[in-house]
Every structure is written in C-alpha cells, then in structure tokens.
C-alpha cells in the first residue's frame, strides 16, 4: 500500500479535473477503434483526457511522459426484467425533434442492455493498478482531489457525445424570403377546420395548403412508395406559388411551412395573418398529422427495417476479415460509409495512409483527434486490418446467424473532423455522396501539399476547344477535374414505347384516383451518354478575341484521362460496361491548319452592355434546376466567362462552402449587384498575413487574393487548387543564369500532376442510392475484390449475388495497364 500511495503522490501534479471546455475522449481511442468494451478496455489520460487502447497507451506515455491513466472496462449484458415496476409508471416520451439527449429529443439510454463497469487507476511504466476504492490511507486532500478527477471524468459528457448532440440538434429554420412579401389571391377561398382532401386525388393525409391561392394538394411521394402523389409540388411548378403549410400540423404555436422556391422547411412570422386570409384561426387549430420532423424521426427509428438494397430479397453470404469491415451508421452517415469504403479499396490511398500508419502516428500532434492524416490513417487501418470485422454481439456473445451484421467501426472522430465547420457535413442529416467525395478530395489536397498525393489517381484534364464560327479560329483550354459527369440523353432510350405506355397508365390512374402502375425506367445505352458528353455544343454570345466582338462558337470537350464516371440518374437504367474505352474522347490539342485566337482577356463589360455583362441564361437555368441558388448560379456563369454549364458547375462545386455563395453577384470594386467594373482595392494586410502563415510566400498570397476579389475564404481554396502552378512559378523565379524562356522550357510542366495513358478502363466499384433525392434515402456501395463483387451496406458486408450495375450513382473505373 505504501508503494501505491507513493506512486499516486508522484503523479498527483499531473492529475487534472476536467473543466467545462475540456473534451473527454472516454468512448474511443485516438489511434484505433478500441472502446471501453474492447478486450483491453480504454485508458484515459488524466491530464489530457485523451483515450487510448491497450496498444497505444504505452506509446503515448513514451512520447509525452504522462504516467497516470483512468482505465475503463465495460462488459455488456442483457437487463433483467424489472418485475417490481409499477403499472402506473409513465411511458417513455416519444421524441418530437431531431436531437439527442435534449428536451424533446431521442433518449439514448439503452433499453436492452446494462453494463458492468470496472474502473481503476493505472500508473506507467510499471502498470501499477489502483482500484477506484483503493485510495484509503492517502491524505484527505490528496484523496479528495483524485476522487474528484475520477468522478468528473466518469460523469462528463464524452467528446463524441457532445458532437453527437450538436450534430443532431439541427432544427434551426430560417425565415423565408417570401414571408413578408407573399402575394395572396383575393379568390374568397375558405378552408374548413377539418375534413380536408387533395383536390386532385383521394389523399386525406399529408396535405399541403398553398398560401397564395388556397389550393389543398398532397405532398411528395417518398422512395418507399409512401407519402403523397406529388400534386403539391406539381402545383408549384405550374404556378410558381412558393409557400405551403402542412394541414394537420397547425397549432397555436406554429406549423410546418415549406418553401418550394428555397427548397427547405422555413419559418413564416406572418403565418397567422396568411392563414386568416383563408379563414383559418391558428388559436383554434389542433394537431392531427405528423410534422416533417416526426416523419424523419420515424424513418430514423426504423432504419434497420428498411429494405433499401436491391439485393435485400436474397440470402447473401456474410464476409469477414481484412478489407471486409463494416461501418456503423452514425445517423444518416451511409453516404460517408460508402465513399470511404471505396477509397480505401484503392492502392494509392492504402499506400498513403495505411502503409505509413506508424510514421503518421509518430508525427501526430499533441491532440491527434484533430489531425487529418492521423484520423484518415486510423480509419483506413480499421477497415483493412480485419481487427473489427467480426459478427455483431448480442448479450455478450457473438451471433452465429447469417445476417452478416458486424460490430464494425464507428468513425466518430473522423466524421467530426472532416465535417468541422461545414454547414452540412457537420450535421447528422443525409448528404449527397458525390458532394462528400469532392469535399474529402479537397481535404486531401490541402493536407498533401509537399507529400505523396493519392488524389492523382482521380485527376484528369478536361480539354475544351472553342471555335469561332465567324473567323474559324480556335481557343484551347484545360482544367483539372475529378469526376466525369455524363449527361443522360432521354431521347436515346431503347424502350420509348414502354415509357409512353407507362406514362399513359400513370395519367389514367391519377385521373381515376387509382394506385399508380409499377415504375418503368428509361433504358439508355451508355454509348449514348458518352456521345452526348463529347458532342459539340453551340455557344451563343461568345466573345471572340479574333473579332473583338461577340460571335457564335462551337465548344467540344475531350478528356486525356478519366478515373471516375458519374451519370446523373433519375429513374433511369444505364447498363454500365465492365470495361470502358474512352479513347475517342481523348484530347489532341492544336491541330495542323488550326489558328489560335489571340490570347486577350475578354472585357467583362462589352460595348453593347454598358451596365453589366450578359450572362448565359440557359446555363443559369440548368444550374438552378439542379437545386443551386439563383444568385450562386449567376456568379458561376459570370466568373467562368460564359464558357458553358460544365465550367460553371465546376465553379459551383468549388465554392459551395463560401460564406457568400448564395449572395447576389457584386462586381469587383462595385457597390451593389450588377454594378459596373472598377479597379479592386488592394488586398488587406491581415488577409495576406493569414495566407503567409500557411507557408506561402507574400507574392503567392497576393496573387490568390487578387484572383478572388480579395475574398480570404475563396483565396484559400484558390491557392490550394493552384499549388503546383505556384510552385512551378517559384522554381522559375529562383533559377540562376538563365532567361525566363529557358527556365520555362526546362521546368516541370505547369499544373497539377496528372497520370496520362491509354483510354481503356475497368469498373471496380460503384455507389448506389435509393430514394427520391440524394439528400435522403440510403447509400450502399459494391466493390470488386478477389474476383467477386462485395456489397457494403453500413455494418453488413456480404458477397454480392447480382450487383445492380445499371442503377448506380457514382462509378469508379481504373486504367487497364497497356
């Protein structure tokens, strides 16, 4: 006992009591997916409050000198039936908001299980174990301090718990831009307090009142066939009337209001006045229907029951071991799970993060939970090691059935870090897998500036050729991209007669208020998608530098290389080929006999446009129809010089995180939207200093700021996307004894490194989506491993019997070696 007391006294100065701002990582190891339920339990540093599995606690001690840890070991067991509970005990409240652990939210207490918890202090390097109740004999002041620290660690909300609450508590709604200017027709429509029915079908629930004309129509049809018949949204498309309120949710406290124009649930401060226009008294209304939040909660509560996978009707063989590890759904995180499973099936990402695991961990900062490389390496190792690829356990025993559900890994730290500061990925709402893929790729770019970059496997060059029809002169440009977005030409469908018959049956069913017929998908050949991608496109109002005036041009897009293909699908079946040959789309550059247009920047304000540049409205409309804000689409077309929808889409995807993304277009140096051009002010010294602090030169910082109208946020994105250009310029600047022309000719080609080669590829993975929108529903992925297709559905990993290659959302191809 004297030895233990002496050891405790020696580490007492390093023992801290966690304060309000401290993150206590008591659920998960910083370097692995070990938890208190793992065989070795979890060691929590009593100074930094970082958690470590048995494999890493010794390494943390050697690196930091921290010796004292609180060891938690939990054993899960089924709760015993409480036969003494009173029949009058109140039932558990049903959640009423999408939040966890807050008033009205989900109660996260386990219903079926309870835990035996063993708590002790461990002092390294001798691994002295001191039970929680083994502090007797110490001076009272010392004993009280240690006991207080233990109690505070055990009762504190864990870091993952805090992040979970913040992510789920996402009910904040913005005031609609139409709330204070809503036009309401004087048509004498009066709405009764009950007995409503859709004016176009027999639906009597999920009804929406349009607050402009008083029309009562049913809501959207959900991916599983439930919901309405889409009559309310069709009414908006016909009329443009933006706001609707869900009947049955109106109470004295408010109601569900949806803005079709803003594509979101919104607040209407004038709701009582708008409802009174149709004779509805909010104070007398009672709730009779589920709110949209309650419906979403119901979906989340029964997520395990959804049969979203195309192979759900087949008994699939479960797979376990290295490379076959499932990922737990952290609350609509299937988009993240699917993308990361695919990325870590790629050798480049394995080499970068998993093969260099020890080196990455050794160089990790004092808080590895906030280090990008550490958390990505941790995730990759968790997926590939096989350590967590075991059947899910029930009441302490592993399951022996064939359901294929694993314990898997729960990437809470990774999700928290990768989504930090992002308005969408920091939440537990469902997201678009393609947007997350690009977001992660961008994070990799930022963190691989001077080291091996696995993104090279995705990079390809897009070559655009513009030909002025008046002068026959041409202009070639190249840009880097990561996703080949293929158009889907519906007029090329092979089953047009079947589609026409389906549409007629659907129309009749709607008229007769009968169930809709089974969906018929358009079958479009993949070759037609490729032809549409490479087809020349006419560009009107093109500014020709050869004419110094507007002209009409033809634009043709070609690609020297591609790694990913993504058709944008909506109830369309495209049989994607196992082998893909895009040799016909490879760029050739300037051809013999072609003459280039002068390299003169076109004026942003042309002589016939004295107030503002003309913007290609057709491109703007296409982007708006994809769901992007109108003002953002206008800026995309403006900043890409009217060079087409692909360039504008590339700008949109690169600037979605900008704080002013959806703000009106303001020309540089102007005072308001649509103002004429003026010379921009010089960049602020604070912005320059911020970029210089990231390791860039002052000249590079100035160039980035000037290129982005002095917007610091956009400048940071710009400089990371032009790193190779800047580095090449810097290398030329320091070359000695040679002319600029000589330096350029001997330097490495400017631009990001791109792996060129043959145009033949092989399909190795695809991500599928089920649902009416990429922002809801469910994602799974299929990956070809060891000569067979494998389906990854969160924690379920099985051999695929019939991979649905015609219904994928994102397809991943790899080049076939020549």
Tab-separated table of C-alpha atoms in Angstrom, residues 277-551:
chain	number	residue	atom	x	y	z
A	277	UNK	CA	-56.712	35.095	-45.278
A	278	UNK	CA	-58.336	31.682	-45.871
A	279	UNK	CA	-60.461	31.757	-42.732
A	280	UNK	CA	-58.125	29.646	-40.526
A	281	UNK	CA	-57.765	30.718	-36.893
A	282	UNK	CA	-54.440	29.343	-35.616
A	283	UNK	CA	-55.534	29.667	-31.983
A	284	UNK	CA	-58.369	27.184	-32.546
A	285	UNK	CA	-56.404	24.593	-34.532
A	286	UNK	CA	-55.218	21.247	-33.137
A	287	UNK	CA	-52.526	18.953	-34.435
A	288	UNK	CA	-53.892	15.966	-36.379
A	289	UNK	CA	-50.980	14.961	-38.626
A	290	UNK	CA	-47.300	14.218	-38.166
A	291	UNK	CA	-44.840	17.044	-38.707
A	292	UNK	CA	-41.998	16.554	-41.175
A	293	UNK	CA	-39.597	16.254	-38.233
A	294	UNK	CA	-41.678	13.465	-36.715
A	295	UNK	CA	-41.774	11.652	-40.054
A	296	UNK	CA	-37.999	11.889	-40.333
A	297	UNK	CA	-37.643	10.622	-36.772
A	298	UNK	CA	-39.867	7.647	-37.604
A	299	UNK	CA	-37.641	6.865	-40.569
A	300	UNK	CA	-34.517	7.055	-38.425
A	301	UNK	CA	-36.092	4.837	-35.758
A	302	UNK	CA	-36.873	2.098	-38.248
A	303	UNK	CA	-33.769	2.472	-40.388
A	304	UNK	CA	-32.794	-1.128	-39.622
A	305	UNK	CA	-36.090	-2.306	-41.112
A	306	UNK	CA	-35.722	-0.519	-44.446
A	307	UNK	CA	-35.210	-2.852	-47.346
A	308	UNK	CA	-33.325	-0.342	-49.416
A	309	UNK	CA	-30.791	-2.620	-51.005
A	310	UNK	CA	-31.584	-4.105	-54.396
A	311	UNK	CA	-30.329	-7.464	-53.146
A	312	UNK	CA	-32.383	-7.460	-49.940
A	313	UNK	CA	-34.525	-10.371	-51.100
A	314	UNK	CA	-31.537	-12.690	-51.492
A	315	UNK	CA	-29.764	-14.607	-48.722
A	316	UNK	CA	-26.259	-13.184	-49.049
A	317	UNK	CA	-23.134	-14.805	-47.662
A	318	UNK	CA	-21.547	-12.594	-44.954
A	319	UNK	CA	-17.851	-11.829	-45.272
A	320	UNK	CA	-15.344	-11.099	-42.503
A	321	UNK	CA	-11.652	-10.349	-42.262
A	322	UNK	CA	-9.190	-7.766	-43.641
A	323	UNK	CA	-10.866	-5.486	-46.161
A	324	UNK	CA	-14.353	-6.666	-45.216
A	325	UNK	CA	-15.047	-4.416	-42.231
A	326	UNK	CA	-18.435	-2.751	-41.887
A	327	UNK	CA	-19.000	0.852	-40.786
A	328	UNK	CA	-21.701	1.773	-38.304
A	329	UNK	CA	-24.304	4.286	-39.368
A	330	UNK	CA	-23.858	7.290	-37.070
A	331	UNK	CA	-27.190	8.785	-38.073
A	332	UNK	CA	-27.692	9.066	-41.851
A	333	UNK	CA	-23.933	8.663	-42.424
A	334	UNK	CA	-24.268	5.958	-45.118
A	335	UNK	CA	-23.022	8.487	-47.718
A	336	UNK	CA	-19.714	8.747	-45.815
A	337	UNK	CA	-19.518	4.992	-45.248
A	338	UNK	CA	-19.913	4.186	-48.936
A	339	UNK	CA	-17.368	6.747	-50.154
A	340	UNK	CA	-14.680	5.746	-47.628
A	341	UNK	CA	-15.123	2.014	-48.305
A	342	UNK	CA	-14.432	2.665	-51.995
A	343	UNK	CA	-11.481	5.000	-51.402
A	344	UNK	CA	-9.717	2.531	-49.129
A	345	UNK	CA	-10.088	-0.207	-51.717
A	346	UNK	CA	-7.714	1.876	-53.902
A	347	UNK	CA	-3.975	1.080	-53.538
A	348	UNK	CA	-2.955	4.763	-53.664
A	349	UNK	CA	-4.932	5.576	-50.523
A	350	UNK	CA	-3.748	2.395	-48.827
A	351	UNK	CA	-0.106	3.290	-49.500
A	352	UNK	CA	-0.530	6.888	-48.373
A	353	UNK	CA	-2.297	6.253	-45.095
A	354	UNK	CA	-2.305	2.589	-44.043
A	355	UNK	CA	1.189	1.531	-45.125
A	356	UNK	CA	2.604	4.632	-43.409
A	357	UNK	CA	0.468	4.272	-40.307
A	358	UNK	CA	3.300	4.152	-37.778
A	359	UNK	CA	5.080	7.144	-39.285
A	360	UNK	CA	1.862	9.170	-39.313
A	361	UNK	CA	1.067	8.254	-35.711
A	362	UNK	CA	4.604	9.035	-34.544
A	363	UNK	CA	4.443	12.526	-36.035
A	364	UNK	CA	0.915	13.217	-34.792
A	365	UNK	CA	0.437	16.454	-32.818
A	366	UNK	CA	-0.408	16.584	-29.119
A	367	UNK	CA	-4.102	16.264	-29.951
A	368	UNK	CA	-4.293	13.513	-32.594
A	369	UNK	CA	-8.098	13.719	-32.649
A	370	UNK	CA	-7.747	16.969	-34.622
A	371	UNK	CA	-5.096	15.758	-37.083
A	372	UNK	CA	-6.373	14.934	-40.573
A	373	UNK	CA	-3.698	12.392	-41.519
A	374	UNK	CA	-3.994	10.578	-38.191
A	375	UNK	CA	-7.737	10.157	-38.374
A	376	UNK	CA	-7.707	9.110	-42.046
A	377	UNK	CA	-4.951	6.570	-41.344
A	378	UNK	CA	-6.889	5.319	-38.323
A	379	UNK	CA	-9.994	4.834	-40.472
A	380	UNK	CA	-8.058	3.071	-43.224
A	381	UNK	CA	-6.391	0.694	-40.768
A	382	UNK	CA	-9.720	-0.008	-39.107
A	383	UNK	CA	-11.218	-1.012	-42.464
A	384	UNK	CA	-8.294	-3.059	-43.775
A	385	UNK	CA	-6.836	-4.749	-40.688
A	386	UNK	CA	-9.747	-7.086	-40.037
A	387	UNK	CA	-9.484	-6.434	-36.278
A	388	UNK	CA	-13.071	-5.158	-36.120
A	389	UNK	CA	-14.573	-7.396	-38.787
A	390	UNK	CA	-16.445	-9.785	-36.515
A	391	UNK	CA	-20.106	-10.735	-36.193
A	392	UNK	CA	-22.128	-8.318	-34.071
A	393	UNK	CA	-22.539	-9.452	-30.490
A	394	UNK	CA	-25.768	-9.871	-28.590
A	395	UNK	CA	-25.895	-10.205	-24.786
A	396	UNK	CA	-22.155	-10.637	-24.749
A	397	UNK	CA	-21.983	-13.473	-27.286
A	398	UNK	CA	-21.187	-13.231	-30.973
A	399	UNK	CA	-24.028	-14.049	-33.326
A	400	UNK	CA	-23.746	-17.192	-35.357
A	401	UNK	CA	-26.565	-16.491	-37.803
A	402	UNK	CA	-26.149	-15.495	-41.415
A	403	UNK	CA	-27.406	-11.909	-41.235
A	404	UNK	CA	-23.919	-10.610	-41.836
A	405	UNK	CA	-24.167	-7.657	-39.452
A	406	UNK	CA	-20.809	-6.821	-37.897
A	407	UNK	CA	-19.629	-4.885	-34.896
A	408	UNK	CA	-17.627	-2.892	-37.424
A	409	UNK	CA	-16.167	0.515	-36.674
A	410	UNK	CA	-17.824	3.779	-35.675
A	411	UNK	CA	-15.787	6.640	-37.242
A	412	UNK	CA	-16.994	9.385	-34.881
A	413	UNK	CA	-13.674	11.233	-34.668
A	414	UNK	CA	-13.200	11.083	-38.426
A	415	UNK	CA	-16.721	12.339	-39.166
A	416	UNK	CA	-16.367	15.137	-36.620
A	417	UNK	CA	-13.026	16.267	-38.035
A	418	UNK	CA	-13.889	16.019	-41.731
A	419	UNK	CA	-17.140	17.921	-41.201
A	420	UNK	CA	-15.794	20.527	-38.791
A	421	UNK	CA	-17.052	23.965	-39.785
A	422	UNK	CA	-19.013	22.638	-42.769
A	423	UNK	CA	-22.692	23.650	-42.731
A	424	UNK	CA	-23.862	20.221	-43.916
A	425	UNK	CA	-21.223	17.584	-43.180
A	426	UNK	CA	-21.048	18.685	-39.546
A	427	UNK	CA	-24.684	17.610	-39.100
A	428	UNK	CA	-26.355	14.210	-38.945
A	429	UNK	CA	-28.556	14.958	-41.924
A	430	UNK	CA	-28.250	12.811	-45.023
A	431	UNK	CA	-25.885	14.231	-47.653
A	432	UNK	CA	-25.008	13.792	-51.306
A	433	UNK	CA	-22.263	11.150	-51.644
A	434	UNK	CA	-20.810	12.916	-54.674
A	435	UNK	CA	-20.505	16.202	-52.784
A	436	UNK	CA	-18.860	14.419	-49.864
A	437	UNK	CA	-16.418	12.715	-52.245
A	438	UNK	CA	-15.345	16.097	-53.634
A	439	UNK	CA	-15.178	17.574	-50.117
A	440	UNK	CA	-12.874	14.783	-48.942
A	441	UNK	CA	-10.736	15.060	-52.089
A	442	UNK	CA	-10.350	18.780	-51.357
A	443	UNK	CA	-9.264	17.998	-47.776
A	444	UNK	CA	-6.666	15.553	-49.087
A	445	UNK	CA	-5.325	18.228	-51.462
A	446	UNK	CA	-4.892	20.656	-48.572
A	447	UNK	CA	-3.047	18.124	-46.458
A	448	UNK	CA	-0.747	16.670	-49.132
A	449	UNK	CA	0.931	19.785	-50.423
A	450	UNK	CA	4.525	18.540	-50.178
A	451	UNK	CA	3.996	14.800	-49.993
A	452	UNK	CA	2.587	11.888	-51.941
A	453	UNK	CA	-0.922	12.721	-53.064
A	454	UNK	CA	-3.322	9.797	-53.612
A	455	UNK	CA	-5.722	12.134	-55.427
A	456	UNK	CA	-3.559	11.710	-58.519
A	457	UNK	CA	-5.463	8.503	-59.187
A	458	UNK	CA	-8.590	10.609	-59.823
A	459	UNK	CA	-7.205	13.704	-61.529
A	460	UNK	CA	-7.789	14.127	-65.223
A	461	UNK	CA	-7.546	17.029	-67.639
A	462	UNK	CA	-10.580	18.332	-69.467
A	463	UNK	CA	-9.688	19.962	-72.773
A	464	UNK	CA	-12.186	22.481	-74.138
A	465	UNK	CA	-11.973	23.652	-77.736
A	466	UNK	CA	-13.872	26.788	-78.739
A	467	UNK	CA	-14.129	27.536	-82.443
A	468	UNK	CA	-15.307	30.947	-83.559
A	469	UNK	CA	-17.643	30.290	-86.491
A	470	UNK	CA	-17.015	33.750	-87.963
A	471	UNK	CA	-13.216	33.502	-88.178
A	472	UNK	CA	-12.644	29.713	-87.901
A	473	UNK	CA	-10.015	30.443	-85.247
A	474	UNK	CA	-9.838	28.262	-82.155
A	475	UNK	CA	-9.098	28.510	-78.471
A	476	UNK	CA	-7.913	25.565	-76.370
A	477	UNK	CA	-8.131	25.494	-72.556
A	478	UNK	CA	-7.504	22.786	-69.998
A	479	UNK	CA	-8.790	22.337	-66.482
A	480	UNK	CA	-8.350	19.685	-63.825
A	481	UNK	CA	-11.344	17.657	-62.731
A	482	UNK	CA	-12.019	14.578	-60.610
A	483	UNK	CA	-15.435	13.444	-61.823
A	484	UNK	CA	-16.631	12.936	-65.366
A	485	UNK	CA	-20.278	13.993	-65.203
A	486	UNK	CA	-22.140	12.354	-68.023
A	487	UNK	CA	-25.411	13.694	-69.431
A	488	UNK	CA	-28.268	11.236	-69.894
A	489	UNK	CA	-29.969	11.788	-73.303
A	490	UNK	CA	-33.508	10.597	-72.624
A	491	UNK	CA	-34.345	10.696	-76.328
A	492	UNK	CA	-31.909	7.777	-76.760
A	493	UNK	CA	-33.990	5.461	-74.554
A	494	UNK	CA	-34.415	1.981	-76.029
A	495	UNK	CA	-37.868	1.417	-74.518
A	496	UNK	CA	-39.734	4.515	-75.700
A	497	UNK	CA	-42.961	2.615	-76.425
A	498	UNK	CA	-42.914	1.076	-72.953
A	499	UNK	CA	-42.302	4.501	-71.410
A	500	UNK	CA	-45.195	6.059	-73.345
A	501	UNK	CA	-47.471	3.245	-72.229
A	502	UNK	CA	-46.364	3.730	-68.604
A	503	UNK	CA	-46.986	7.475	-68.764
A	504	UNK	CA	-50.463	6.880	-70.183
A	505	UNK	CA	-51.282	4.349	-67.448
A	506	UNK	CA	-49.956	6.742	-64.830
A	507	UNK	CA	-52.092	9.575	-66.216
A	508	UNK	CA	-55.195	7.397	-66.196
A	509	UNK	CA	-54.509	6.199	-62.649
A	510	UNK	CA	-54.196	9.774	-61.435
A	511	UNK	CA	-57.400	10.807	-63.189
A	512	UNK	CA	-59.306	7.823	-61.824
A	513	UNK	CA	-57.627	8.173	-58.423
A	514	UNK	CA	-56.259	4.612	-58.621
A	515	UNK	CA	-52.888	3.242	-57.447
A	516	UNK	CA	-50.068	4.172	-59.779
A	517	UNK	CA	-48.625	1.455	-62.049
A	518	UNK	CA	-45.256	-0.105	-61.336
A	519	UNK	CA	-42.424	2.231	-62.274
A	520	UNK	CA	-40.863	1.788	-65.703
A	521	UNK	CA	-37.351	3.153	-66.054
A	522	UNK	CA	-35.898	4.541	-69.241
A	523	UNK	CA	-33.163	2.261	-70.581
A	524	UNK	CA	-30.461	4.461	-72.048
A	525	UNK	CA	-27.342	2.949	-73.681
A	526	UNK	CA	-24.091	4.016	-72.055
A	527	UNK	CA	-22.666	4.732	-75.506
A	528	UNK	CA	-25.314	7.433	-75.934
A	529	UNK	CA	-24.152	9.102	-72.728
A	530	UNK	CA	-20.567	9.180	-73.998
A	531	UNK	CA	-21.692	10.570	-77.362
A	532	UNK	CA	-23.688	13.306	-75.618
A	533	UNK	CA	-20.682	14.179	-73.446
A	534	UNK	CA	-18.404	14.641	-76.456
A	535	UNK	CA	-20.938	16.245	-78.803
A	536	UNK	CA	-20.145	19.828	-79.910
A	537	UNK	CA	-22.198	22.499	-78.195
A	538	UNK	CA	-23.106	25.865	-79.692
A	539	UNK	CA	-22.157	28.865	-77.565
A	540	UNK	CA	-24.104	31.994	-78.388
A	541	UNK	CA	-22.871	35.472	-77.481
A	542	UNK	CA	-19.287	34.206	-77.391
A	543	UNK	CA	-16.714	36.992	-77.152
A	544	UNK	CA	-14.227	36.344	-79.919
A	545	UNK	CA	-10.814	37.881	-79.327
A	546	UNK	CA	-10.168	37.451	-83.028
A	547	UNK	CA	-13.092	39.760	-83.835
A	548	UNK	CA	-13.026	41.791	-80.612
A	549	UNK	CA	-16.764	41.339	-80.742
A	550	UNK	CA	-19.431	38.790	-79.993
A	551	UNK	CA	-19.752	35.760	-82.179
